[in-house]
């Protein structure tokens, strides 16, 4: 696989005002061919990364965006973009990680622990620890076994559902912290689905922010427990990606 010519552009982007909306991208799987709806072809992924490079994006850690959103930091660099990847698929280790590492770009992986070192498609605990040893990689919670929480809510009694959700949120966080020796404070809702009761439960369980899907760039107006992310699939070509990034970069002053 040919590497990208990623140059260390961070900090050199033209200062043209800080955007109020930050695109948070979410990927899932990578392969030579687009074998299912969530798989991005490797060549397409390389082209998508090239767009970030050509637009002089500053790829920032998700934790920086959260700190800014919580008022713990004053500003973000111009043309800020965040990368995330859900579900702990092995191709994130085999394909995505080397390409991002070559660019020096951070990424946050949202994993559900029941699959790790268990499902054939998933990464192992040693692989996650290997990634965490590199600068820029973070691992956060995607619940314990990736249930459709709204479906479970509708078929359970309120009390049973509260216990079920609490267990999914707590057991994921506890397992990741114990296995990876890192603090876990961020959550991605399975299928992007949540409701306000779940937001309160996530706060109770010690999470600082939670992320959904929505194909909108994230702003301070979004509830911090339902922050939208752009789902990036194989059909997102250079033009589409450029348009969504430029729209965010033109979104006005973030202060
Ligand atoms: Zn998922």
mmCIF file of C-alpha atoms and ligand atoms in Angstrom:
data_model
loop_
_atom_site.group_PDB
_atom_site.id
_atom_site.type_symbol
_atom_site.label_atom_id
_atom_site.label_comp_id
_atom_site.label_asym_id
_atom_site.label_seq_id
_atom_site.Cartn_x
_atom_site.Cartn_y
_atom_site.Cartn_z
ATOM 1 C CA UNK A 1 0.000 0.000 0.000
ATOM 2 C CA UNK A 2 1.415 3.390 -0.922
ATOM 3 C CA UNK A 3 1.580 5.814 1.943
ATOM 4 C CA UNK A 4 0.189 9.304 1.796
ATOM 5 C CA UNK A 5 2.524 12.232 1.707
ATOM 6 C CA UNK A 6 1.150 13.708 4.858
ATOM 7 C CA UNK A 7 3.049 16.758 5.884
ATOM 8 C CA UNK A 8 3.008 18.200 9.398
ATOM 9 C CA UNK A 9 0.604 21.022 8.703
ATOM 10 C CA UNK A 10 -0.785 21.458 12.190
ATOM 11 C CA UNK A 11 -0.602 25.059 13.232
ATOM 12 C CA UNK A 12 0.218 26.389 9.793
ATOM 13 C CA UNK A 13 -3.310 26.726 8.483
ATOM 14 C CA UNK A 14 -4.255 30.230 7.523
ATOM 15 C CA UNK A 15 -6.042 31.903 10.395
ATOM 16 C CA UNK A 16 -9.354 32.855 8.839
ATOM 17 C CA UNK A 17 -11.495 32.812 11.929
ATOM 18 C CA UNK A 18 -12.357 29.802 14.057
ATOM 19 C CA UNK A 19 -15.423 27.932 12.985
ATOM 20 C CA UNK A 20 -18.348 27.459 15.347
ATOM 21 C CA UNK A 21 -19.038 24.015 13.887
ATOM 22 C CA UNK A 22 -16.500 21.242 14.020
ATOM 23 C CA UNK A 23 -16.893 18.234 11.733
ATOM 24 C CA UNK A 24 -16.565 15.017 13.737
ATOM 25 C CA UNK A 25 -16.206 12.137 11.278
ATOM 26 C CA UNK A 26 -17.019 8.518 12.124
ATOM 27 C CA UNK A 27 -15.641 5.530 10.225
ATOM 28 C CA UNK A 28 -16.313 1.826 10.721
ATOM 29 C CA UNK A 29 -14.525 -0.686 8.492
ATOM 30 C CA UNK A 30 -11.962 -0.728 5.696
ATOM 31 C CA UNK A 31 -11.270 -3.274 2.935
ATOM 32 C CA UNK A 32 -10.029 -3.517 -0.639
ATOM 33 C CA UNK A 33 -13.658 -3.709 -1.820
ATOM 34 C CA UNK A 34 -16.806 -2.092 -0.436
ATOM 35 C CA UNK A 35 -18.245 -5.373 0.869
ATOM 36 C CA UNK A 36 -20.993 -3.815 2.996
ATOM 37 C CA UNK A 37 -22.576 -0.454 3.675
ATOM 38 C CA UNK A 38 -20.152 0.503 6.454
ATOM 39 C CA UNK A 39 -16.957 -0.485 4.640
ATOM 40 C CA UNK A 40 -14.811 2.199 3.038
ATOM 41 C CA UNK A 41 -12.431 1.011 0.322
ATOM 42 C CA UNK A 42 -8.792 1.624 1.222
ATOM 43 C CA UNK A 43 -8.270 3.733 -1.901
ATOM 44 C CA UNK A 44 -11.295 5.841 -1.008
ATOM 45 C CA UNK A 45 -10.046 6.299 2.558
ATOM 46 C CA UNK A 46 -6.672 7.459 1.237
ATOM 47 C CA UNK A 47 -8.472 9.947 -1.022
ATOM 48 C CA UNK A 48 -10.539 11.166 1.942
ATOM 49 C CA UNK A 49 -7.372 11.702 3.999
ATOM 50 C CA UNK A 50 -5.839 13.551 1.072
ATOM 51 C CA UNK A 51 -8.806 15.944 1.166
ATOM 52 C CA UNK A 52 -8.065 16.702 4.831
ATOM 53 C CA UNK A 53 -4.454 17.323 3.939
ATOM 54 C CA UNK A 54 -5.217 19.483 0.897
ATOM 55 C CA UNK A 55 -7.649 21.637 2.898
ATOM 56 C CA UNK A 56 -4.970 22.158 5.577
ATOM 57 C CA UNK A 57 -7.270 20.736 8.232
ATOM 58 C CA UNK A 58 -6.061 20.588 11.797
ATOM 59 C CA UNK A 59 -7.046 17.110 12.943
ATOM 60 C CA UNK A 60 -7.508 17.479 16.692
ATOM 61 C CA UNK A 61 -8.151 14.852 19.379
ATOM 62 C CA UNK A 62 -11.798 14.411 20.314
ATOM 63 C CA UNK A 63 -10.804 15.199 23.902
ATOM 64 C CA UNK A 64 -9.743 18.702 22.765
ATOM 65 C CA UNK A 65 -13.175 19.310 21.268
ATOM 66 C CA UNK A 66 -14.825 18.078 24.488
ATOM 67 C CA UNK A 67 -12.619 20.349 26.593
ATOM 68 C CA UNK A 68 -13.569 23.307 24.367
ATOM 69 C CA UNK A 69 -17.264 22.385 24.492
ATOM 70 C CA UNK A 70 -17.091 22.156 28.305
ATOM 71 C CA UNK A 71 -15.400 25.553 28.519
ATOM 72 C CA UNK A 72 -12.129 24.073 29.751
ATOM 73 C CA UNK A 73 -10.177 25.508 26.832
ATOM 74 C CA UNK A 74 -10.642 28.838 25.122
ATOM 75 C CA UNK A 75 -10.163 28.006 21.488
ATOM 76 C CA UNK A 76 -9.514 25.379 18.878
ATOM 77 C CA UNK A 77 -7.149 25.703 15.940
ATOM 78 C CA UNK A 78 -8.659 26.912 12.671
ATOM 79 C CA UNK A 79 -10.038 24.296 10.289
ATOM 80 C CA UNK A 80 -10.409 21.819 13.129
ATOM 81 C CA UNK A 81 -11.644 18.294 12.295
ATOM 82 C CA UNK A 82 -12.054 15.262 14.565
ATOM 83 C CA UNK A 83 -11.703 11.617 13.519
ATOM 84 C CA UNK A 84 -13.476 8.745 15.269
ATOM 85 C CA UNK A 85 -14.039 5.074 14.437
ATOM 86 C CA UNK A 86 -16.704 2.837 15.959
ATOM 87 C CA UNK A 87 -17.047 -0.878 16.734
ATOM 88 C CA UNK A 88 -13.406 -1.994 17.105
ATOM 89 C CA UNK A 89 -13.182 -3.700 13.713
ATOM 90 C CA UNK A 90 -9.813 -5.347 12.976
ATOM 91 C CA UNK A 91 -9.381 -3.283 9.814
ATOM 92 C CA UNK A 92 -9.062 -0.212 12.006
ATOM 93 C CA UNK A 93 -5.879 -1.754 13.366
ATOM 94 C CA UNK A 94 -4.646 -3.165 10.060
ATOM 95 C CA UNK A 95 -5.609 -0.395 7.623
ATOM 96 C CA UNK A 96 -6.669 2.788 9.345
ATOM 97 C CA UNK A 97 -4.102 3.019 12.130
ATOM 98 C CA UNK A 98 -0.969 2.865 9.905
ATOM 99 C CA UNK A 99 -2.366 5.511 7.547
ATOM 100 C CA UNK A 100 -3.317 7.873 10.369
ATOM 101 C CA UNK A 101 -0.037 7.195 12.110
ATOM 102 C CA UNK A 102 1.816 8.250 8.937
ATOM 103 C CA UNK A 103 -0.096 11.535 9.034
ATOM 104 C CA UNK A 104 0.397 12.008 12.766
ATOM 105 C CA UNK A 105 -3.365 12.430 13.113
ATOM 106 C CA UNK A 106 -5.273 11.489 16.270
ATOM 107 C CA UNK A 107 -8.333 9.246 16.301
ATOM 108 C CA UNK A 108 -10.718 8.100 19.003
ATOM 109 C CA UNK A 109 -11.949 4.506 18.804
ATOM 110 C CA UNK A 110 -15.336 3.725 20.349
ATOM 111 C CA UNK A 111 -15.403 0.016 21.159
ATOM 112 C CA UNK A 112 -17.836 -2.350 22.863
ATOM 113 C CA UNK A 113 -15.824 -4.662 25.107
ATOM 114 C CA UNK A 114 -17.908 -7.820 24.576
ATOM 115 C CA UNK A 115 -16.463 -8.102 21.039
ATOM 116 C CA UNK A 116 -12.815 -7.438 21.862
ATOM 117 C CA UNK A 117 -10.655 -10.602 21.754
ATOM 118 C CA UNK A 118 -13.907 -12.455 21.157
ATOM 119 C CA UNK A 119 -15.621 -11.722 17.823
ATOM 120 C CA UNK A 120 -13.635 -12.773 14.740
ATOM 121 C CA UNK A 121 -14.013 -9.337 13.146
ATOM 122 C CA UNK A 122 -12.843 -7.378 16.169
ATOM 123 C CA UNK A 123 -9.503 -6.232 17.487
ATOM 124 C CA UNK A 124 -7.905 -7.926 20.468
ATOM 125 C CA UNK A 125 -6.971 -6.341 23.783
ATOM 126 C CA UNK A 126 -3.242 -6.522 22.902
ATOM 127 C CA UNK A 127 -3.961 -4.745 19.598
ATOM 128 C CA UNK A 128 -5.839 -1.974 21.400
ATOM 129 C CA UNK A 129 -2.990 -1.641 23.891
ATOM 130 C CA UNK A 130 -0.526 -1.472 20.986
ATOM 131 C CA UNK A 131 -2.501 1.389 19.443
ATOM 132 C CA UNK A 132 -2.701 3.203 22.759
ATOM 133 C CA UNK A 133 1.067 3.086 23.018
ATOM 134 C CA UNK A 134 1.167 5.372 19.943
ATOM 135 C CA UNK A 135 0.557 9.075 20.388
ATOM 136 C CA UNK A 136 -2.852 10.218 19.204
ATOM 137 C CA UNK A 137 -4.888 7.048 19.707
ATOM 138 C CA UNK A 138 -7.656 6.987 22.298
ATOM 139 C CA UNK A 139 -10.198 4.296 23.173
ATOM 140 C CA UNK A 140 -13.622 5.163 24.592
ATOM 141 C CA UNK A 141 -16.937 3.431 25.273
ATOM 142 C CA UNK A 142 -19.576 2.221 22.829
ATOM 143 C CA UNK A 143 -21.605 0.434 25.566
ATOM 144 C CA UNK A 144 -20.859 -3.152 26.592
ATOM 145 C CA UNK A 145 -22.444 -5.122 23.784
ATOM 146 C CA UNK A 146 -23.896 -2.561 21.365
ATOM 147 C CA UNK A 147 -27.646 -2.947 21.962
ATOM 148 C CA UNK A 148 -30.275 -0.872 20.201
ATOM 149 C CA UNK A 149 -31.183 1.016 23.365
ATOM 150 C CA UNK A 150 -34.437 2.474 22.091
ATOM 151 C CA UNK A 151 -35.671 -0.960 21.049
ATOM 152 C CA UNK A 152 -34.774 -2.354 24.467
ATOM 153 C CA UNK A 153 -36.475 0.612 26.140
ATOM 154 C CA UNK A 154 -39.694 -0.120 24.264
ATOM 155 C CA UNK A 155 -39.818 -3.790 25.221
ATOM 156 C CA UNK A 156 -38.756 -3.507 28.888
ATOM 157 C CA UNK A 157 -40.397 -2.013 31.962
ATOM 158 C CA UNK A 158 -38.945 1.405 32.895
ATOM 159 C CA UNK A 159 -37.118 -0.049 35.894
ATOM 160 C CA UNK A 160 -35.722 -2.998 33.987
ATOM 161 C CA UNK A 161 -34.548 -0.697 31.225
ATOM 162 C CA UNK A 162 -32.853 1.673 33.649
ATOM 163 C CA UNK A 163 -30.923 -1.254 35.122
ATOM 164 C CA UNK A 164 -30.092 -2.612 31.683
ATOM 165 C CA UNK A 165 -28.805 0.744 30.419
ATOM 166 C CA UNK A 166 -26.866 1.401 33.623
ATOM 167 C CA UNK A 167 -25.147 -1.948 33.249
ATOM 168 C CA UNK A 168 -24.268 -1.310 29.583
ATOM 169 C CA UNK A 169 -22.774 2.083 30.439
ATOM 170 C CA UNK A 170 -20.966 1.070 33.609
ATOM 171 C CA UNK A 171 -19.644 -2.333 32.549
ATOM 172 C CA UNK A 172 -18.201 -0.926 29.333
ATOM 173 C CA UNK A 173 -16.438 1.868 31.170
ATOM 174 C CA UNK A 174 -15.152 -0.396 33.944
ATOM 175 C CA UNK A 175 -13.905 -3.077 31.529
ATOM 176 C CA UNK A 176 -12.104 -0.606 29.258
ATOM 177 C CA UNK A 177 -10.496 1.192 32.178
ATOM 178 C CA UNK A 178 -9.371 -2.060 33.755
ATOM 179 C CA UNK A 179 -8.087 -3.652 30.527
ATOM 180 C CA UNK A 180 -6.439 -0.547 29.077
ATOM 181 C CA UNK A 181 -5.430 1.391 32.195
ATOM 182 C CA UNK A 182 -6.865 4.601 30.761
ATOM 183 C CA UNK A 183 -9.632 6.875 31.906
ATOM 184 C CA UNK A 184 -12.847 6.430 29.917
ATOM 185 C CA UNK A 185 -15.142 9.452 29.919
ATOM 186 C CA UNK A 186 -16.679 9.539 26.431
ATOM 187 C CA UNK A 187 -19.443 7.441 24.916
ATOM 188 C CA UNK A 188 -20.811 6.767 21.445
ATOM 189 C CA UNK A 189 -24.419 5.585 21.358
ATOM 190 C CA UNK A 190 -24.905 2.314 19.427
ATOM 191 C CA UNK A 191 -26.587 3.135 16.100
ATOM 192 C CA UNK A 192 -26.460 6.774 17.248
ATOM 193 C CA UNK A 193 -29.674 6.182 19.251
ATOM 194 C CA UNK A 194 -30.436 7.715 22.650
ATOM 195 C CA UNK A 195 -32.998 9.753 24.546
ATOM 196 C CA UNK A 196 -32.883 12.284 27.347
ATOM 197 C CA UNK A 197 -33.249 9.624 30.044
ATOM 198 C CA UNK A 198 -30.143 7.926 28.674
ATOM 199 C CA UNK A 199 -28.253 11.231 28.607
ATOM 200 C CA UNK A 200 -28.941 11.599 32.342
ATOM 201 C CA UNK A 201 -27.841 8.022 32.976
ATOM 202 C CA UNK A 202 -24.616 8.578 31.042
ATOM 203 C CA UNK A 203 -23.900 11.630 33.202
ATOM 204 C CA UNK A 204 -24.642 9.581 36.345
ATOM 205 C CA UNK A 205 -22.152 6.933 35.205
ATOM 206 C CA UNK A 206 -19.360 9.481 34.895
ATOM 207 C CA UNK A 207 -19.373 10.204 31.185
ATOM 208 C CA UNK A 208 -18.589 13.775 30.135
ATOM 209 C CA UNK A 209 -20.017 13.651 26.607
ATOM 210 C CA UNK A 210 -21.738 11.256 24.222
ATOM 211 C CA UNK A 211 -21.832 11.094 20.452
ATOM 212 C CA UNK A 212 -24.500 10.143 17.966
ATOM 213 C CA UNK A 213 -24.912 10.249 14.186
ATOM 214 C CA UNK A 214 -26.546 13.074 12.334
ATOM 215 C CA UNK A 215 -24.536 14.186 9.354
ATOM 216 C CA UNK A 216 -24.159 17.619 10.883
ATOM 217 C CA UNK A 217 -21.049 19.254 12.204
ATOM 218 C CA UNK A 218 -20.970 19.633 15.983
ATOM 219 C CA UNK A 219 -21.640 22.980 17.626
ATOM 220 C CA UNK A 220 -21.939 24.271 21.173
ATOM 221 C CA UNK A 221 -25.714 24.229 20.734
ATOM 222 C CA UNK A 222 -25.879 20.458 20.443
ATOM 223 C CA UNK A 223 -26.679 18.626 23.694
ATOM 224 C CA UNK A 224 -23.369 17.372 25.041
ATOM 225 C CA UNK A 225 -24.848 13.876 25.354
ATOM 226 C CA UNK A 226 -26.009 13.765 21.724
ATOM 227 C CA UNK A 227 -23.231 15.362 19.706
ATOM 228 C CA UNK A 228 -23.688 14.681 15.976
ATOM 229 C CA UNK A 229 -21.050 13.021 13.829
ATOM 230 C CA UNK A 230 -20.808 12.651 10.062
ATOM 231 C CA UNK A 231 -21.057 8.993 9.048
ATOM 232 C CA UNK A 232 -18.331 8.484 6.433
ATOM 233 C CA UNK A 233 -19.024 5.634 4.028
ATOM 234 C CA UNK A 234 -17.523 4.634 0.703
ATOM 235 C CA UNK A 235 -19.828 6.872 -1.333
ATOM 236 C CA UNK A 236 -18.439 10.005 0.350
ATOM 237 C CA UNK A 237 -16.169 11.173 -2.446
ATOM 238 C CA UNK A 238 -13.668 14.018 -2.483
ATOM 239 C CA UNK A 239 -16.261 16.572 -3.587
ATOM 240 C CA UNK A 240 -18.760 15.650 -0.866
ATOM 241 C CA UNK A 241 -16.142 15.590 1.846
ATOM 242 C CA UNK A 242 -14.721 18.928 0.717
ATOM 243 C CA UNK A 243 -18.195 20.471 0.744
ATOM 244 C CA UNK A 244 -19.047 19.293 4.238
ATOM 245 C CA UNK A 245 -15.700 20.426 5.642
ATOM 246 C CA UNK A 246 -15.798 23.819 3.934
ATOM 247 C CA UNK A 247 -19.357 24.406 5.154
ATOM 248 C CA UNK A 248 -18.164 23.912 8.738
ATOM 249 C CA UNK A 249 -15.070 26.050 8.253
ATOM 250 C CA UNK A 250 -17.266 28.920 7.056
ATOM 251 C CA UNK A 251 -19.618 28.621 10.020
ATOM 252 C CA UNK A 252 -18.423 31.708 11.844
ATOM 253 C CA UNK A 253 -16.701 32.553 15.054
ATOM 254 C CA UNK A 254 -16.650 29.808 17.672
ATOM 255 C CA UNK A 255 -16.032 32.023 20.653
HETATM 256 ZN ZN1 LIG B 1 -21.466 0.901 16.489
#
